[in-house]
mmCIF file of C-alpha atoms in Angstrom:
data_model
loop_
_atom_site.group_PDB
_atom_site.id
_atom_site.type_symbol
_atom_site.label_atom_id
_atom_site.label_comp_id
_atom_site.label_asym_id
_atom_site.label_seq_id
_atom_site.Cartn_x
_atom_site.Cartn_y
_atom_site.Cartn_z
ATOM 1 C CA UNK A 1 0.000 0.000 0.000
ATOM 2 C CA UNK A 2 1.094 3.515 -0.936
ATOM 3 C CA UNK A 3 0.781 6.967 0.848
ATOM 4 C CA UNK A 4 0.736 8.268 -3.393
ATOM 5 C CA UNK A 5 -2.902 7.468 -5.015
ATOM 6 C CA UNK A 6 -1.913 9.041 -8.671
ATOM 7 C CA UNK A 7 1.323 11.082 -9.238
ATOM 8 C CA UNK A 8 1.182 13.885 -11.952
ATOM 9 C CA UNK A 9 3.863 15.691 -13.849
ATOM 10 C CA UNK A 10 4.241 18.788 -15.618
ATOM 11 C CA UNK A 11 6.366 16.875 -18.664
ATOM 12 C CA UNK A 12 8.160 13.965 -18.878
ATOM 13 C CA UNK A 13 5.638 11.231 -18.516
ATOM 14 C CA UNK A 14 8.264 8.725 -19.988
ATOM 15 C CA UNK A 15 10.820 8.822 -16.865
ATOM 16 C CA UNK A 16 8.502 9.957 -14.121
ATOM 17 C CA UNK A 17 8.166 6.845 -13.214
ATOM 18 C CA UNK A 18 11.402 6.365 -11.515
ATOM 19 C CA UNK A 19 10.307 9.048 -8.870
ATOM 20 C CA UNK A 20 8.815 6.496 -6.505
ATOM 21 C CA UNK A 21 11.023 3.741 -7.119
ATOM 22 C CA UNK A 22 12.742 1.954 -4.503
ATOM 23 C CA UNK A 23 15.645 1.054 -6.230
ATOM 24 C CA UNK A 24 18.327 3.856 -8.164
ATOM 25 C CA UNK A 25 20.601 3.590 -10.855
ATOM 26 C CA UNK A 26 23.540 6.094 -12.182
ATOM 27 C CA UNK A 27 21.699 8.840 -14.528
ATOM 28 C CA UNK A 28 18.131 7.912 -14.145
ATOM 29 C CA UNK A 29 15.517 10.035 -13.128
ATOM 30 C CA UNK A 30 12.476 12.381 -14.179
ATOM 31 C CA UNK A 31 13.905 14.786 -16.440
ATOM 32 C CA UNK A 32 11.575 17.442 -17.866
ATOM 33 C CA UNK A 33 10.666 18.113 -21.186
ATOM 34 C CA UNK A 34 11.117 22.139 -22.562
ATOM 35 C CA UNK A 35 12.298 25.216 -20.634
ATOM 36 C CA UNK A 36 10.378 27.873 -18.237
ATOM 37 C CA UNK A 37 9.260 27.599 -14.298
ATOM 38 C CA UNK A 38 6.624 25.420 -14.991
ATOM 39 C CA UNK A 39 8.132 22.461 -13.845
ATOM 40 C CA UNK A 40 6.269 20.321 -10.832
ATOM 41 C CA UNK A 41 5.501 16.750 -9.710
ATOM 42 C CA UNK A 42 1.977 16.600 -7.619
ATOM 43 C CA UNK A 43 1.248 13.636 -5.377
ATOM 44 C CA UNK A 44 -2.497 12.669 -5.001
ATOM 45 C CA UNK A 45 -2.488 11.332 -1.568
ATOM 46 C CA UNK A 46 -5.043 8.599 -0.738
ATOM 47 C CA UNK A 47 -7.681 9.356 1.337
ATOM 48 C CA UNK A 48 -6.862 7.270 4.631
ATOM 49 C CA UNK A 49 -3.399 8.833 4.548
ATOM 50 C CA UNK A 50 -1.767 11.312 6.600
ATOM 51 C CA UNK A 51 1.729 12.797 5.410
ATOM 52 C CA UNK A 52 4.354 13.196 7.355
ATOM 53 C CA UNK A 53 7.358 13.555 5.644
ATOM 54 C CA UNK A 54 7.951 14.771 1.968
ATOM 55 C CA UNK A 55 11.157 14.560 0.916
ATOM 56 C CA UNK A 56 12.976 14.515 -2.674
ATOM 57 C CA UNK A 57 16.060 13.736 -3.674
ATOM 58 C CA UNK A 58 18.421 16.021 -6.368
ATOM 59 C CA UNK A 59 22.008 15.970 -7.890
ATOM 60 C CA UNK A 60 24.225 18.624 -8.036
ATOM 61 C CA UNK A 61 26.375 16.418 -10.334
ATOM 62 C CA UNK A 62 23.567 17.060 -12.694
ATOM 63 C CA UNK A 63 24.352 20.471 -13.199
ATOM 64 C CA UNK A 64 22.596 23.050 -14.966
ATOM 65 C CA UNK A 65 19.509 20.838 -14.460
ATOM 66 C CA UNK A 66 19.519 20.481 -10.594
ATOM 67 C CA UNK A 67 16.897 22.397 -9.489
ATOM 68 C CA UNK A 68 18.064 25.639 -7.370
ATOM 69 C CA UNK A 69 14.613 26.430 -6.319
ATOM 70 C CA UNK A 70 11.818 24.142 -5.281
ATOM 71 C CA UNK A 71 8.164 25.252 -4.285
ATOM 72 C CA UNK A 72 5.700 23.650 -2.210
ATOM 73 C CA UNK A 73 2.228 23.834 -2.753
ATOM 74 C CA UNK A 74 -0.602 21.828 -1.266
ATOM 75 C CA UNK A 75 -4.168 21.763 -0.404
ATOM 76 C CA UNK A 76 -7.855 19.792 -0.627
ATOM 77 C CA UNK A 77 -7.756 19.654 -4.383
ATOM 78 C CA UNK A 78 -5.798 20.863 -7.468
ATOM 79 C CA UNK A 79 -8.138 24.240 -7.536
ATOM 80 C CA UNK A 80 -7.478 24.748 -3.446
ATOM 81 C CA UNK A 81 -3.651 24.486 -3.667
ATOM 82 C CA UNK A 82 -1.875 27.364 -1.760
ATOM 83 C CA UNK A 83 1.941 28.160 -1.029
ATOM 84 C CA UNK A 84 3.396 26.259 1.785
ATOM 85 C CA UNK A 85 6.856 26.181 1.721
ATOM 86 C CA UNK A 86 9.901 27.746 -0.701
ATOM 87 C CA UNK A 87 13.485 25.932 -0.117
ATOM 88 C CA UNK A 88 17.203 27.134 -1.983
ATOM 89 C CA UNK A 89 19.421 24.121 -3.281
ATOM 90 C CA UNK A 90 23.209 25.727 -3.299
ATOM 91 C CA UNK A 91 24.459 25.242 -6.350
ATOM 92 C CA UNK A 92 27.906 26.405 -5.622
ATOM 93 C CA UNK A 93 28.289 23.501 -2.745
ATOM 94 C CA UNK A 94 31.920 21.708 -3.388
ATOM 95 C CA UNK A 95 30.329 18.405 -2.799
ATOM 96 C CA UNK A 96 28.769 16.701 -5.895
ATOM 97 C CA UNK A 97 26.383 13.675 -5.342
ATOM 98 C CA UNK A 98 22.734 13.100 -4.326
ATOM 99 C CA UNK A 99 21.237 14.971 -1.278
ATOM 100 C CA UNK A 100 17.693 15.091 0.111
ATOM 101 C CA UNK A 101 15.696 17.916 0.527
ATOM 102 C CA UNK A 102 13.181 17.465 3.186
ATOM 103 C CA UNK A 103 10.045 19.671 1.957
ATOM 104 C CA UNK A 104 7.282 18.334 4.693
ATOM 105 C CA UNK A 105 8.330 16.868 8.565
ATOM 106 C CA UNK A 106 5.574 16.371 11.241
ATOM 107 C CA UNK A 107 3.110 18.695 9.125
ATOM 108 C CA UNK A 108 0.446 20.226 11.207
ATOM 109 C CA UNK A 109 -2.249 19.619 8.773
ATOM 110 C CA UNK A 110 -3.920 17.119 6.463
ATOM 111 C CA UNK A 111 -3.589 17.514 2.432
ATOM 112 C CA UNK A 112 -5.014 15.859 -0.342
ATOM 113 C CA UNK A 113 -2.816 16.945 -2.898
ATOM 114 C CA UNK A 114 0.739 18.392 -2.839
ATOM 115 C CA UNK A 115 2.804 19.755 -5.413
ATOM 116 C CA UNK A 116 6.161 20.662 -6.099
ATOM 117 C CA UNK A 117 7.337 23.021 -8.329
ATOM 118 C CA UNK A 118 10.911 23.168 -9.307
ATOM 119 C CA UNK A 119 13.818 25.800 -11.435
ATOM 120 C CA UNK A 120 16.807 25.613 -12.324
ATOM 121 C CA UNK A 121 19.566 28.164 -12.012
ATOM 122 C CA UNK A 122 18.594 28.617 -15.885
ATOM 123 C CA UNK A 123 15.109 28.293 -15.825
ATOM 124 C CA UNK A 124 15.769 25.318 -18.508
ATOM 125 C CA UNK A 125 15.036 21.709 -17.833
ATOM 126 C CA UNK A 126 15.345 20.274 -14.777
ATOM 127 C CA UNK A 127 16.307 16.484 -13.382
ATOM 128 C CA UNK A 128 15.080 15.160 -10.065
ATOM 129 C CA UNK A 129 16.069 11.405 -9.105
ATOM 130 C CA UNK A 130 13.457 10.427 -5.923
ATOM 131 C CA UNK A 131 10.145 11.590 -4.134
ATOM 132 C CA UNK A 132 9.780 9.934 -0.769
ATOM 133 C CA UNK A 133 6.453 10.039 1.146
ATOM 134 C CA UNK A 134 5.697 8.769 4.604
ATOM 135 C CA UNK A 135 2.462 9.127 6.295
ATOM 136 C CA UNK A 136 0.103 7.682 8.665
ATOM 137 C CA UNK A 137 -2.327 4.630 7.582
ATOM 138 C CA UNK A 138 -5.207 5.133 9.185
ATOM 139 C CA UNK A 139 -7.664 2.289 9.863
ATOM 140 C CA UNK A 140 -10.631 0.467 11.730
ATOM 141 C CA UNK A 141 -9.926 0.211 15.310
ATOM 142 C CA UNK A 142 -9.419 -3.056 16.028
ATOM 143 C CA UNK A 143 -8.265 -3.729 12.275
ATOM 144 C CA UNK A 144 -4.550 -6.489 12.298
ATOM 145 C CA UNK A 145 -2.234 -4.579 9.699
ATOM 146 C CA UNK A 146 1.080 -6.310 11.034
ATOM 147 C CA UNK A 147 3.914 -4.128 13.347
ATOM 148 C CA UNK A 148 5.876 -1.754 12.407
ATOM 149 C CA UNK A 149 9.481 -2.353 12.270
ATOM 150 C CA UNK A 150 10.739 0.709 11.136
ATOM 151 C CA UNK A 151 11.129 4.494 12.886
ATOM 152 C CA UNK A 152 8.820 7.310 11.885
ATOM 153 C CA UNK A 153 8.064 10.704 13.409
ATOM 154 C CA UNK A 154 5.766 9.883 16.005
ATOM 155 C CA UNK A 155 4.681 13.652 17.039
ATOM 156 C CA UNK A 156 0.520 14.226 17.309
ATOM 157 C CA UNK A 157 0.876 17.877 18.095
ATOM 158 C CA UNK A 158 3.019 20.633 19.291
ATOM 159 C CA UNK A 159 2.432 22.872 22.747
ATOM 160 C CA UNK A 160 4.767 25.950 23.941
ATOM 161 C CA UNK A 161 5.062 27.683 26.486
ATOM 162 C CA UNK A 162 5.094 31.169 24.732
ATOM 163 C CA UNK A 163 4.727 32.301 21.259
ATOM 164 C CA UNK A 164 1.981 29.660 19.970
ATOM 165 C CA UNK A 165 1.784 31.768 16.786
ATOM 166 C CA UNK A 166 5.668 30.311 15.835
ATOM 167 C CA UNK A 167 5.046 27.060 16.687
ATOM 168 C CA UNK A 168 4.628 25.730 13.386
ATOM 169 C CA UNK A 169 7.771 25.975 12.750
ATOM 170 C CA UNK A 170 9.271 23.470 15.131
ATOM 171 C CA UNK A 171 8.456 20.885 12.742
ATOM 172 C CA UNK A 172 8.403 22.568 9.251
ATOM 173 C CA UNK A 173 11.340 20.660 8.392
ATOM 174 C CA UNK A 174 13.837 24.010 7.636
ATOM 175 C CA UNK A 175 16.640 25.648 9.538
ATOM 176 C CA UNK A 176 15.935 29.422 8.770
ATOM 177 C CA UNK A 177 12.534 29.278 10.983
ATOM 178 C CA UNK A 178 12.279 29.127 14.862
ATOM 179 C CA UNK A 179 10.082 29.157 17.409
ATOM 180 C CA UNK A 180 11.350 31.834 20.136
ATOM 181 C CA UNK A 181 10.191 32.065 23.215
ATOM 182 C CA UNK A 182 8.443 35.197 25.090
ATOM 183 C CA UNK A 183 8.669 34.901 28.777
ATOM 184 C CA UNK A 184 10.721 34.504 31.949
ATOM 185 C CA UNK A 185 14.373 32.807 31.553
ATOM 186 C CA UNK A 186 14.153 29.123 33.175
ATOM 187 C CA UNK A 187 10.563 29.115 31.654
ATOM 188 C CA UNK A 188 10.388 28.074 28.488
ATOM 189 C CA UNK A 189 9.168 24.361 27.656
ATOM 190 C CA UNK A 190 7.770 22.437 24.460
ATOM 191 C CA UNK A 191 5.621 19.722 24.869
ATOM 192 C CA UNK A 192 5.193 16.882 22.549
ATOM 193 C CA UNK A 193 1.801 14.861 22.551
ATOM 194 C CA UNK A 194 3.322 11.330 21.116
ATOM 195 C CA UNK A 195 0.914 9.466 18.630
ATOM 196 C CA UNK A 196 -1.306 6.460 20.272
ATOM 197 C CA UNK A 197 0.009 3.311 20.324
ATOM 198 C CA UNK A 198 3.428 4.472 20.075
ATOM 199 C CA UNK A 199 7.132 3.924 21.042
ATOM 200 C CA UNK A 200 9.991 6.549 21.625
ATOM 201 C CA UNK A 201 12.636 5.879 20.150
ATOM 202 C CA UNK A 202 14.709 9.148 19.721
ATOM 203 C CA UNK A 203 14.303 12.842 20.636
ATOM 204 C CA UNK A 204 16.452 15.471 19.345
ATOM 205 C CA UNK A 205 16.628 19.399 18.951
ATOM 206 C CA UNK A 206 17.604 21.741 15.940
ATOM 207 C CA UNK A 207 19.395 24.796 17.852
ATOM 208 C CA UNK A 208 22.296 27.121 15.866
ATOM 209 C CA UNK A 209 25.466 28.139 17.870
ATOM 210 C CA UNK A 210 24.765 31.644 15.984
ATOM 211 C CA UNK A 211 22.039 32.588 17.892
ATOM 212 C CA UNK A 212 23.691 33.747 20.726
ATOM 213 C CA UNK A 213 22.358 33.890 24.212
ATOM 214 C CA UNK A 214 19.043 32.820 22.367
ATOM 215 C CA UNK A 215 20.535 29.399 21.301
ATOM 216 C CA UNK A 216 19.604 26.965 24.372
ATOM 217 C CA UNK A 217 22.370 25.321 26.544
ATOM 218 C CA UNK A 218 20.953 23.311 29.117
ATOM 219 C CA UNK A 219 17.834 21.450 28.835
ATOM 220 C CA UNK A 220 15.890 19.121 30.674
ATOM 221 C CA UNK A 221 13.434 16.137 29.385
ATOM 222 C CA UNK A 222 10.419 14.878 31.257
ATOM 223 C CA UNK A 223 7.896 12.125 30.204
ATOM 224 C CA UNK A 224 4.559 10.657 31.431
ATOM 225 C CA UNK A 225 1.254 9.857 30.401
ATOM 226 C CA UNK A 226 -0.304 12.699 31.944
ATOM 227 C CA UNK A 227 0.969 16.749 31.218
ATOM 228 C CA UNK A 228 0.255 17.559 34.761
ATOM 229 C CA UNK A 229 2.388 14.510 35.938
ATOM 230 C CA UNK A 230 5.205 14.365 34.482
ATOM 231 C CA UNK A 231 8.731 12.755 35.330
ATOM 232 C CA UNK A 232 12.745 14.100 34.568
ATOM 233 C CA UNK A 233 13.920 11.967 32.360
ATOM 234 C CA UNK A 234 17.436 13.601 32.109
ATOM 235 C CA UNK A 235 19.082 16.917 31.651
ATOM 236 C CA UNK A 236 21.207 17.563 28.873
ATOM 237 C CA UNK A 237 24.211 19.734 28.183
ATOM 238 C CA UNK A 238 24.454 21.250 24.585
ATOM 239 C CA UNK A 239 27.343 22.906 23.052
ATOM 240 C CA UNK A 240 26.437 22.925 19.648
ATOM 241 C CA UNK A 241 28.375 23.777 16.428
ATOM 242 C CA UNK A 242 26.746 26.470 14.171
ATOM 243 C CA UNK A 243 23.464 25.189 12.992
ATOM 244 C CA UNK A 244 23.201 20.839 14.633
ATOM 245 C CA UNK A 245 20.535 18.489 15.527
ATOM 246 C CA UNK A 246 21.110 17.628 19.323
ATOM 247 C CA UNK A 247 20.040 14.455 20.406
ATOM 248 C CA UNK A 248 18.355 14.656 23.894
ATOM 249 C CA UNK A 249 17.407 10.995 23.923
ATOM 250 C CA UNK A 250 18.881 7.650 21.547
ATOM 251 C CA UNK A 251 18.197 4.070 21.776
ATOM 252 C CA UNK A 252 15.332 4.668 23.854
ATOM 253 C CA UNK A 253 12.095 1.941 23.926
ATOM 254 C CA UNK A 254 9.527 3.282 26.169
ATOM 255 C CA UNK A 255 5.497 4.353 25.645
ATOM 256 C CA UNK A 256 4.345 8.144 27.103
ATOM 257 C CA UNK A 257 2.098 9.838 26.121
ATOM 258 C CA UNK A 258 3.618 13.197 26.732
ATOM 259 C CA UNK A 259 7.238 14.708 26.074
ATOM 260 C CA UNK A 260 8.408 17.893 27.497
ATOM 261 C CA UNK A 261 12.014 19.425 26.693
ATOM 262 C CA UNK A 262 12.557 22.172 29.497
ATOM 263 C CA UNK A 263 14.937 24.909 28.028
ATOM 264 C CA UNK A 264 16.790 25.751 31.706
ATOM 265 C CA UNK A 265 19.167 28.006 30.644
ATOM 266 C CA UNK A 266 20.198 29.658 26.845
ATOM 267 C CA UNK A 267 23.636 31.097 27.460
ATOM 268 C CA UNK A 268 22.225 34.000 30.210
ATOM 269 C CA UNK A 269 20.486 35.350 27.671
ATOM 270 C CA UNK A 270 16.465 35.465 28.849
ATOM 271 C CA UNK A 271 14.382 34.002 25.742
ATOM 272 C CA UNK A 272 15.747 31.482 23.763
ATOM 273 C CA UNK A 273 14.944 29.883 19.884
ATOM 274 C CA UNK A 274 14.579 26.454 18.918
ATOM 275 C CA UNK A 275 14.686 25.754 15.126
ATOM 276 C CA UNK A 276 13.552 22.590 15.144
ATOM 277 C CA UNK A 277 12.114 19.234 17.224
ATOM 278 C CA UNK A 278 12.011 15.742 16.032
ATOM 279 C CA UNK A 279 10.527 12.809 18.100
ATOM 280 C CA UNK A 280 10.604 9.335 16.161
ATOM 281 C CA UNK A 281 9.310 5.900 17.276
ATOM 282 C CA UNK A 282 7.637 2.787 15.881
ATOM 283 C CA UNK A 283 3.877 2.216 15.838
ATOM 284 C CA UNK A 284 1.847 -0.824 17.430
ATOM 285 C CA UNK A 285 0.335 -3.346 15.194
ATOM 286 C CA UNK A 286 -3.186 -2.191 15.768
ATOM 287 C CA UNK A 287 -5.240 0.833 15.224
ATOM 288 C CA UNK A 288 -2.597 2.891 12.877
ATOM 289 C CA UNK A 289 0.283 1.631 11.079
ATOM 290 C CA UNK A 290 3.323 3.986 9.667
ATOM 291 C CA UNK A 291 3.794 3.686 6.056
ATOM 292 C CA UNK A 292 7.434 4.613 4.733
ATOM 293 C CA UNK A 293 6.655 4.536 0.772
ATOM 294 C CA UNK A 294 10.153 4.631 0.461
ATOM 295 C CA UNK A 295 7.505 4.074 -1.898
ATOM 296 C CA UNK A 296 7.255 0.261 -1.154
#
């Protein structure tokens, strides 16, 4: 079973349908047909699914047709679409080879239809190798599907402490966002609600060295099953390198319900910004199983 019902191109029928294939091969891809912006792939997402993760895969060894820019719509329908995210590939990076650009991570809301439109530094053709798509299955209660073996993000929804507006972009997947806090130092907390039937696995913060006495430095984790009971877990020093993923828990196995990260102290500075949060687990058998299309 696939998270993609139907997947659309702009051109390029003939190799688009590499873009959801497991397996890769040197020089294959979609490659577009004709020049101008109006390049895009759009998923139609089945109906019991909901995305989590949206991710494609480029080449800058492809150069003058690896895309620079990439665009993502999404919405209900094809006539409902509306801007969601815009993301820069550096063309000028030294290192050649595939990368993956996550587009969607832990999205807040359910679409029907994404799209994703894409340029190149010449506004000519344009090559992209993979589209990966995870999302939640979801199904009858009480309904056998088989366990989940492998990790997904296992987040539900997002609480602050301050700033509820910015939220959003704890899990928006991009490292020029944050969430920063409004409030008394020592004060500032996000709390995770984990998905039912779920086991943590890992926890982990984005935070960049560059913000200063914004960027957090001590932190503390509780858990439980109930937000006005919860537990410390640990505390956690960070001393991050310009923009890094700090991993507050790894190789964990455990069910809550609820996971708080406690930002104690930012570098004596008094509010602090987190760019990004990622909590990943495995499912139980029952009630909702995690698809990784990958796309099998």
């Amino acid at each position: 079973k696939r998270c993609v019902e139907d997947l659309k191109v702009s051109s390029g029928q003939d190799t688009a349908g590499v873009l959801l294939s497991e397996t890769a091969s040197d020089g294959d891809g979609w490659i577009t047909v004709g020049d101008g912006v109006d390049h895009w792939v759009q998923l139609n997402l089945r109906g019991e699914v909901s995305l989590h993760r949206l991710s494609v895969v480029v080449d800058r060894g492809d150069g003058q047709l690896c895309p620079t820019e990439i665009k993502v719509h999404a919405g209900d329908s094809d006539a409902l679409l509306r801007p969601v995210h815009d993301f820069q590939v550096d063309a000028h990076a030294t290192d050649d080879g595939p990368i993956e650009v996550v587009l969607l991570e832990g999205a807040d809301e359910t679409y029907n239809v994404v799209r994703v439109w894409f340029k190149s530094p010449t506004g000519g053709q344009v090559r992209v190798r993979r589209v990966h798509a995870a999302g939640f299955l979801f199904t009858n209660v009480g309904a056998v599907m088989g366990p989940s073996t492998e990790e997904c993000g296992i987040i539900k929804r997002v609480e602050v402490s301050t700033n509820k507006v910015a939220k959003k972009f704890l899990t928006d997947g991009r490292q020029d966002t944050c969430w920063q806090s409004d409030g008394r130092s020592g004060q500032h907390w996000i709390r995770l609600h984990v998905e039912p039937d779920a086991v943590v696995t890992t926890l982990a913060i984005l935070v960049n060295a560059n913000d200063g006495n914004y960027c957090p430095s001590l932190v503390d984790v509780f858990v439980g099953d109930s937000a006005s009971n919860l537990k410390k877990l640990r505390t956690c020093q960070l001393s991050p390198s310009g923009s890094q993923k700090c991993t507050l828990l790894d190789k964990c196995s455990a069910s809550y319900r609820f996971v708080q990260i406690n930002i104690r102290e930012n570098n004596g500075g008094c509010d602090c910004k987190v760019r990004g949060v990622f909590l990943s687990g495995k499912i139980a058998p029952h009630k909702r199983t995690a698809l990784d299309e990958d796309n099998a």
